[in-house]
Amino acid sequence: MRLRPTLLLFLGLLVAISLASTLNAQTTTSGGLAGVVTDPTSAVLPDADVVILDNAKGTTQSTNTDRDGVYRFFFLAPGRYALTVTHAGFREEKRAVYVTLGPPVSVNLTLEIAQASTTVNVADEAPLVQAENGDVSATMGQKQISEVPNPGNDLTYVVQTAPGVVMNTDSSNNTLGNFSILGMPGTSYHYTNDGVDENENSENLSMTGSLGLVLGQNQIQEATIVSTGYSGQFGGAAGGNINYLSKSGSREFHGNAQYYWNGRALNANDWFNNAFGYSRPFSIANQWAGSFGGPISKGKLFFFFDTEGLRLLIPQIYFVTIPSTEFEAATIANIDSKFGPASASDAFYRRIFDLYNAAPAGSKVASGISPTDLGCAGFSLPNGLGTSIPCSRSFFRTRGRPSKDALTSGRVDWNLGNNDRAFSRIQGQHGLGAFASDAINSVFDADYDVSLWQGQLVETHTFGSTAASQFLVAGSDYDFAWKVKNPSQALSAFPTVLNFWSTSTFSSLGGADWIGAYSVDMRRYQLSEDLVKAKGGHKFGFGASFQRTWWTVPPNTVNAVGQISPQTLDAFYQGGFDAANPSVDFTSLTQSFTSQSAVPVAFLNYSLYGQDEWHARTNLTLSLGLRAEHYSTPVCATGCFARTAGPFDSISHDPAQPYDKAILLNQKHPFSNDKILWAPRFSFAWQPFGVSHNSVFRGGVGFFYDPLQDGLAESFYINAPIYNVYTILGNNLTPNETTSLFKDASASNAAFVNGFAAGETLAQIQSIDPNFSPPAVNTSEAKMHVPQYQKWSLEWQQAFGAKMTTSIGYFGHHGIHELVVNPSANAFGFGSFPAGPCSSPPVPPCSDPRFAQVTQYSTNAVSNYHGVVFSLRRQFSGLGNGLIQFNYTYGHALDEVSNGGLFGFTGGGSVYPQDPNNLRGAYGPAEYDVRHSFNANYVWELPVKAAFHGHGPARLVNGWQISGTIFARTGFPYTVFDRAMSGNLSQNNYFSSIYAVPARHIDAGVSCGRNANIVSATQPCQPPQFLPDGTPNPGANFIQARCETRFDAGSLPGPSGSCSGPAVSFAQGRNRFRGPAYFNTDFAIMKRTTIPGWESATLGIGFQFFNVFNHANFGFPINESSDPYFGQIPYLEQPPTSILGGNLGGDVSPRMIQLKVQLQF
C-alpha cells in the first residue's frame, strides 16, 4: 500500500510548476546504516545475510552484502536496532547499534570461521566513526537532550555544545542569532523538525514562541547538526542544517511528567545590583512538560502525545535617568521666554516633565553613577547648571509582567507492511510575551503575540533490498505580532516618542509607541521526495523539493507617531534647535505616513539534486553530488512594490526629472536575482588501515548558498510613495507649536503625495511647500545575488575501543555575494561623498536633492574563515554510566559585513559600512571572530553504591546523577564609534556609523574585564576622553567627538577648542578591539527512585544550577567616544536563552537555581 504519488509524478508536478529549482535537506527525518562485512583475512564477504530489528517497534528489514561486501539500509527511523549478520561457513554476528539522525553511520563486521554458535554483543551506543562520506556533523542523543541542563528547555540550546559552535552571549543590542558555527553568520542555519521547515524566512532564524524560545525539548528524540553537508540532499542554508526528530510510540506504553520551578529565593543577585546596593528583583518561573505514547495496534500503529509550556514573571531592571528639578525649571523658564507660558511648547514640556516625575521610584534618586557625573553631556548655564548643579536624576527600577507560552503535539506512526511505513504529526503553539515593559509608565508597555500550527506526513517505501524512497508533505501557519498593549491610552499620555540616544542623558519617553502594531501571518506548504538506489559499489541518490510561503501583512504603522531625537541637550533646552549653532544643536524627527493596504507577498523555492556515493575500495568511499537551487524573488500579485527605475547610482539625479519617472509603482517584483544556483560537491572517507580498524580520514569541498533574507521585501512594499518616511531637521520639536518638525513632516508628505500623482518635479513641489523635506527611498543593485560560500574540510577521526573517539579537523570557507545595506547612498559633503546636491542639469558627482535617506541593497561583500577543531567523546560504564563530550576550536573569521547584513550578531559593531565607497576598508574581524573557544557537556550516573562497597539502602544510594555544560571563550571584537558626528551628518543624508579617529597609532590592546565596570572603572577598556575637570584628556586614544574632517582623519584638541589642534590621520579599522572573555558552567544533580508497586516508573527530584559559580561575565564597554562613560562596562553578558525566556530583558546573568521534579515510566 502506498500513501503517495510516485517519484515521476512528483517530479512532473515540479516541472509543470516551474523549470527552476531549493530548499530542504531531505534526510531530516531519518538516518542510515552501512558497513562492510569481511572474513578474518580482511577479504570481503559478498551475499552475507544482514537483518536489522527495530527494538522499539519490533519491525525488521533485511538485505545482502554486494560483491564488495557492502550492505546498506536507507531511511531508517533513528533509534536502537539489533543487527544480525550470517553467512554460510561463518559464525553469526549480532551487534546492538544506534542509528542516528542524518548522515549514515558505519558498522563494519568481521565474521569468524564457524565452529560453534556465538553471539557478539556491543554496547548500544551510536557508532563511533563515520566512514560513509565527508559530511561534517554531530548528533546529540536523547541522554544529552533530556539530562544536560538546558535554560528554558530551548531547542536551539541543544546546538550550543556541538563542535565549532560559539554561543552569542551579548544581550546589549538588537542582535540576531543564538550561535555561530565555524565562522558562519548567526542567520545561516536551516532548522527542521521531522522534516518541516522551522525557519521564518524574513530573517532566516528559527521560529520562536512569544518568549523567544523554541519549545519542544520534551518531544525530541535526537538532534543532528550538519555544519557542512557535502551530500546533495543538504541545502537551504550555507552554515548548516539543524535537524530535530520527535519521539514516537513503541511496543510498550511510556511517558513522563516534568515540572520546573524558579523564584527569587533561589537566585543570586546581579553583580551590578550588589555594587549599587540594590536587592534581588522578584521573579518566578513555572515550566512543565508531559508526554505519553504507546501502541494502538500491536506492531502496526503507535501514538505519541506531548505538551509543554511555561509561565513567567520576568524581572526587568532599569537604570532610569530623568531630568533634575533644576534642569526642568530652567528649561520651562527658557521655553516660556521663547514661546510664552500659554504656548503649545509650554504644555508639551510640562507633560514631558510630569511623566518623568511620576515614574515609580522617581523620588528615590541618586546623584549619578559617579560623584562627578552631572548628566549634562557638555550642556551648561551661567547659574551653575552643568558645572555644579546636575541636569539629571537617576535610580533603579524593577518591573515584572506575566508572560506565557505553551505547545501541544501529537504523532502517529503506521507500519503499513514490510515495505512501507509512515508517520504524521500535528503541533500547535500559542503564547503572549511582555517584550517591552516601560521604565517610566506602564501605559507604554508592548506585547509579543505568537501562534503556530504545523503538520506533516512522511512515508517511506523500500523497493526490495537495493532501493528506497521517502516522501514528505507538510504545512504550517505562523502568526506573530508586536503591538502596544493600550495604543489609545499610550497616545493620550504622550503623542510621540522622545529619545536621547545621541546625548546619552535621559531615558526615552513613549516606550514602544513607535512600533504601533506590526504583524505578519506566514503560511507555508512543502513537498519533497528522495530516492536512493544501490547498484554494484554505487549508491545513487536523487531528490527534489518544493516550498511555497505566503505573507499577509497589515498596513505598516512603524514610526507613524514619529520619533524625536535631540542631538544635544541644548537643542532640547531650546525647544528643538539653537539658532546660534543650528548645525550641531538640532533635533531630528523620523516619521512615516502610509496609504498602504494589506500586503500579500509570496515566495517560491525549489531544489533538485543527484549524487553518487561510490565504494571505490572497501576502505574508500568517494561521493560526488550536484545540487540545483532556486529562490524566487518576492512576488506581490497586487503590484504592491515600489522601486527606483534602476540602481540608485545609475538613474538620473536631475532634480528637473519628475518623481514618477524616478520611482516605479505597482511592481510585482522588487528586484531580480539569480535564477539557478549550482552547487557541486565532492567528499571522501578513507580508512587507511582497513575497515577493521577505527581510523578515518575524511574531507570534502563544495558550494553552498544562503538565501537572502526575505525581509528585504519589506523595504520595497513600504517604499515611497506608498509608505513615506521623512527625517525632518531644524525646527521646534513640540507637535502643535506654530511651526514644528511634525507640521513640516505632514506638509512635506501631502506635497509629495499630490506632486507624485501629478507628475511634478522637485521645484514644483517646493513652490507649493518651500519647507519641503524630501522622502527616503529604498533601492537595490541591478541584480541581487544569493550569498555563496565555498567550503572545504579535512578531518581525522580516531576511535579507541568501542567507547571513545577523537577527531581533529581543519575547516575553511570563502564567502562572496554577501549582503551590504548602505543607508547613506545619497550622502554628500563629507569624506568620499559628493560635495553637494545636484543642480539641473546635474554635474556628477553629486547627490540627488529629490531624496533624503537612500538605502541601497547590494551583494558584493566577502568573507573568509579558517579554523581547527579538536573533539573528544567518551562513553563510560563500570564507574557509573555516562558520557562526556568536549570541543576546542581555534578560529579566525574575517569579513566586511557580519551576520547576513541586516542585523548584527553582537552590539559591538555595525552592519553598515562606514564608507560605502570603500567597502574593502571594512574588511576585518567578523563579529563572531573568537580566537579560542571551548564547550563541553557531560552526564554521569554516579556509582554511589560502589563507593560504599555495595552497602547502604538501595533507595538511598542508587539513582544519583550529575550533568552539566562548560563554556569558555576569548572576547568578541568591537569598534569605537563617534555617534555624535554620525548624528550631525544626518543633515548630509549620512545614516551609517563613523569610526572614531585614533589620536595616534594605537594597538588593539588586551581584553578588559571587571576593572572596567561602570561603578568604579579603575582600569577602563579605553582611556576617558575628558579629564575630571572637563578638559580633553591628552592621553585619550581618540580625537574628540565631532572633530572628524573625513573618514579616518580629524583634528586634535588645541588652545581654542576641542578640534582646533593639529590634523591627524589614522585608521582605526573595523572590530579592532576585544571585549572581555567569557566563562560559564551549568550543573544539575538528580536523585531518582523507583515507585513501589509501579516498577517501570521512577520519580526524580533535583536541582539545576545555571552559572553555578555565579561568575560575572562583563559585556562590551560603551564604545561611543561622545558618551561620558566611554570605555566603561555597564552590563553583564548572558546566554541567549534562559529559564526567563530569550531576549525579553530578564536578567539571567547571576546564578539561578531551578527545582526539577520528574516522573518517568
PDB file of N, CA and C in Angstrom, residues 1107-1143:
ATOM      1  N   ASN A1107      24.960  28.983  35.743  1.00  0.00           N
ATOM      2  CA  ASN A1107      26.078  29.791  36.227  1.00  0.00           C
ATOM      3  C   ASN A1107      26.349  29.432  37.696  1.00  0.00           C
ATOM      4  N   VAL A1108      26.689  28.162  37.893  1.00  0.00           N
ATOM      5  CA  VAL A1108      26.785  27.606  39.230  1.00  0.00           C
ATOM      6  C   VAL A1108      27.790  28.369  40.105  1.00  0.00           C
ATOM      7  N   PHE A1109      28.848  28.922  39.529  1.00  0.00           N
ATOM      8  CA  PHE A1109      29.845  29.656  40.304  1.00  0.00           C
ATOM      9  C   PHE A1109      29.510  31.135  40.439  1.00  0.00           C
ATOM     10  N   ASN A1110      28.365  31.539  39.891  1.00  0.00           N
ATOM     11  CA  ASN A1110      27.946  32.958  39.942  1.00  0.00           C
ATOM     12  C   ASN A1110      29.050  33.862  39.392  1.00  0.00           C
ATOM     13  N   HIS A1111      29.630  33.421  38.289  1.00  0.00           N
ATOM     14  CA  HIS A1111      30.733  34.174  37.678  1.00  0.00           C
ATOM     15  C   HIS A1111      30.176  35.351  36.879  1.00  0.00           C
ATOM     16  N   ALA A1112      30.687  36.529  37.144  1.00  0.00           N
ATOM     17  CA  ALA A1112      30.234  37.731  36.445  1.00  0.00           C
ATOM     18  C   ALA A1112      30.963  37.848  35.108  1.00  0.00           C
ATOM     19  N   ASN A1113      30.210  37.755  34.013  1.00  0.00           N
ATOM     20  CA  ASN A1113      30.769  37.894  32.679  1.00  0.00           C
ATOM     21  C   ASN A1113      30.447  39.300  32.161  1.00  0.00           C
ATOM     22  N   PHE A1114      31.446  40.150  32.157  1.00  0.00           N
ATOM     23  CA  PHE A1114      31.221  41.533  31.780  1.00  0.00           C
ATOM     24  C   PHE A1114      31.115  41.666  30.261  1.00  0.00           C
ATOM     25  N   GLY A1115      30.232  42.574  29.833  1.00  0.00           N
ATOM     26  CA  GLY A1115      29.963  42.752  28.418  1.00  0.00           C
ATOM     27  C   GLY A1115      30.906  43.737  27.760  1.00  0.00           C
ATOM     28  N   PHE A1116      30.468  44.261  26.619  1.00  0.00           N
ATOM     29  CA  PHE A1116      31.276  45.248  25.908  1.00  0.00           C
ATOM     30  C   PHE A1116      31.337  46.551  26.703  1.00  0.00           C
ATOM     31  N   PRO A1117      32.430  47.274  26.575  1.00  0.00           N
ATOM     32  CA  PRO A1117      32.437  48.635  27.111  1.00  0.00           C
ATOM     33  C   PRO A1117      31.579  49.544  26.233  1.00  0.00           C
ATOM     34  N   ILE A1118      31.164  50.659  26.784  1.00  0.00           N
ATOM     35  CA  ILE A1118      30.488  51.672  25.982  1.00  0.00           C
ATOM     36  C   ILE A1118      31.472  52.138  24.910  1.00  0.00           C
ATOM     37  N   ASN A1119      31.089  51.981  23.654  1.00  0.00           N
ATOM     38  CA  ASN A1119      32.045  52.197  22.558  1.00  0.00           C
ATOM     39  C   ASN A1119      31.724  53.439  21.733  1.00  0.00           C
ATOM     40  N   GLU A1120      31.085  54.423  22.353  1.00  0.00           N
ATOM     41  CA  GLU A1120      30.803  55.698  21.697  1.00  0.00           C
ATOM     42  C   GLU A1120      31.662  56.775  22.342  1.00  0.00           C
ATOM     43  N   SER A1121      32.541  57.379  21.556  1.00  0.00           N
ATOM     44  CA  SER A1121      33.520  58.309  22.123  1.00  0.00           C
ATOM     45  C   SER A1121      32.864  59.541  22.735  1.00  0.00           C
ATOM     46  N   SER A1122      31.622  59.859  22.369  1.00  0.00           N
ATOM     47  CA  SER A1122      30.939  61.032  22.915  1.00  0.00           C
ATOM     48  C   SER A1122      30.247  60.743  24.239  1.00  0.00           C
ATOM     49  N   ASP A1123      30.178  59.467  24.630  1.00  0.00           N
ATOM     50  CA  ASP A1123      29.489  59.104  25.864  1.00  0.00           C
ATOM     51  C   ASP A1123      30.372  59.414  27.068  1.00  0.00           C
ATOM     52  N   PRO A1124      29.816  59.996  28.133  1.00  0.00           N
ATOM     53  CA  PRO A1124      30.644  60.311  29.307  1.00  0.00           C
ATOM     54  C   PRO A1124      31.227  59.082  29.985  1.00  0.00           C
ATOM     55  N   TYR A1125      30.645  57.903  29.726  1.00  0.00           N
ATOM     56  CA  TYR A1125      31.151  56.670  30.331  1.00  0.00           C
ATOM     57  C   TYR A1125      31.880  55.804  29.304  1.00  0.00           C
ATOM     58  N   PHE A1126      32.395  56.441  28.277  1.00  0.00           N
ATOM     59  CA  PHE A1126      33.149  55.746  27.236  1.00  0.00           C
ATOM     60  C   PHE A1126      34.238  54.869  27.845  1.00  0.00           C
ATOM     61  N   GLY A1127      34.303  53.616  27.348  1.00  0.00           N
ATOM     62  CA  GLY A1127      35.333  52.690  27.807  1.00  0.00           C
ATOM     63  C   GLY A1127      34.979  51.912  29.045  1.00  0.00           C
ATOM     64  N   GLN A1128      33.816  52.207  29.652  1.00  0.00           N
ATOM     65  CA  GLN A1128      33.396  51.518  30.872  1.00  0.00           C
ATOM     66  C   GLN A1128      32.284  50.508  30.545  1.00  0.00           C
ATOM     67  N   ILE A1129      32.211  49.463  31.337  1.00  0.00           N
ATOM     68  CA  ILE A1129      31.284  48.365  31.064  1.00  0.00           C
ATOM     69  C   ILE A1129      30.040  48.506  31.937  1.00  0.00           C
ATOM     70  N   PRO A1130      28.857  48.597  31.325  1.00  0.00           N
ATOM     71  CA  PRO A1130      27.641  48.825  32.114  1.00  0.00           C
ATOM     72  C   PRO A1130      26.750  47.602  32.307  1.00  0.00           C
ATOM     73  N   TYR A1131      27.125  46.442  31.774  1.00  0.00           N
ATOM     74  CA  TYR A1131      26.199  45.302  31.833  1.00  0.00           C
ATOM     75  C   TYR A1131      26.976  43.988  31.817  1.00  0.00           C
ATOM     76  N   LEU A1132      26.255  42.909  32.080  1.00  0.00           N
ATOM     77  CA  LEU A1132      26.821  41.568  32.063  1.00  0.00           C
ATOM     78  C   LEU A1132      26.279  40.792  30.869  1.00  0.00           C
ATOM     79  N   GLU A1133      27.106  39.898  30.362  1.00  0.00           N
ATOM     80  CA  GLU A1133      26.662  39.026  29.284  1.00  0.00           C
ATOM     81  C   GLU A1133      25.932  37.827  29.875  1.00  0.00           C
ATOM     82  N   GLN A1134      25.106  37.193  29.032  1.00  0.00           N
ATOM     83  CA  GLN A1134      24.319  36.059  29.488  1.00  0.00           C
ATOM     84  C   GLN A1134      23.923  35.216  28.285  1.00  0.00           C
ATOM     85  N   PRO A1135      23.542  33.949  28.511  1.00  0.00           N
ATOM     86  CA  PRO A1135      23.147  33.097  27.387  1.00  0.00           C
ATOM     87  C   PRO A1135      21.939  33.673  26.660  1.00  0.00           C
ATOM     88  N   PRO A1136      21.770  33.338  25.371  1.00  0.00           N
ATOM     89  CA  PRO A1136      20.647  33.883  24.602  1.00  0.00           C
ATOM     90  C   PRO A1136      19.292  33.300  24.996  1.00  0.00           C
ATOM     91  N   THR A1137      19.290  32.154  25.662  1.00  0.00           N
ATOM     92  CA  THR A1137      18.051  31.563  26.157  1.00  0.00           C
ATOM     93  C   THR A1137      18.200  31.289  27.644  1.00  0.00           C
ATOM     94  N   SER A1138      17.079  31.286  28.371  1.00  0.00           N
ATOM     95  CA  SER A1138      17.156  31.135  29.818  1.00  0.00           C
ATOM     96  C   SER A1138      15.828  30.641  30.350  1.00  0.00           C
ATOM     97  N   ILE A1139      15.809  30.381  31.663  1.00  0.00           N
ATOM     98  CA  ILE A1139      14.554  29.968  32.294  1.00  0.00           C
ATOM     99  C   ILE A1139      13.577  31.126  32.361  1.00  0.00           C
ATOM    100  N   LEU A1140      14.016  32.346  32.015  1.00  0.00           N
ATOM    101  CA  LEU A1140      13.131  33.510  31.941  1.00  0.00           C
ATOM    102  C   LEU A1140      12.899  33.934  30.499  1.00  0.00           C
ATOM    103  N   GLY A1141      13.075  33.014  29.553  1.00  0.00           N
ATOM    104  CA  GLY A1141      12.824  33.319  28.156  1.00  0.00           C
ATOM    105  C   GLY A1141      14.095  33.740  27.437  1.00  0.00           C
ATOM    106  N   GLY A1142      13.927  34.163  26.203  1.00  0.00           N
ATOM    107  CA  GLY A1142      15.059  34.567  25.388  1.00  0.00           C
ATOM    108  C   GLY A1142      14.929  36.005  24.931  1.00  0.00           C
ATOM    109  N   ASN A1143      15.898  36.843  25.301  1.00  0.00           N
ATOM    110  CA  ASN A1143      15.971  38.235  24.844  1.00  0.00           C
ATOM    111  C   ASN A1143      14.716  39.041  25.161  1.00  0.00           C
TER     112      ASN A1143
END
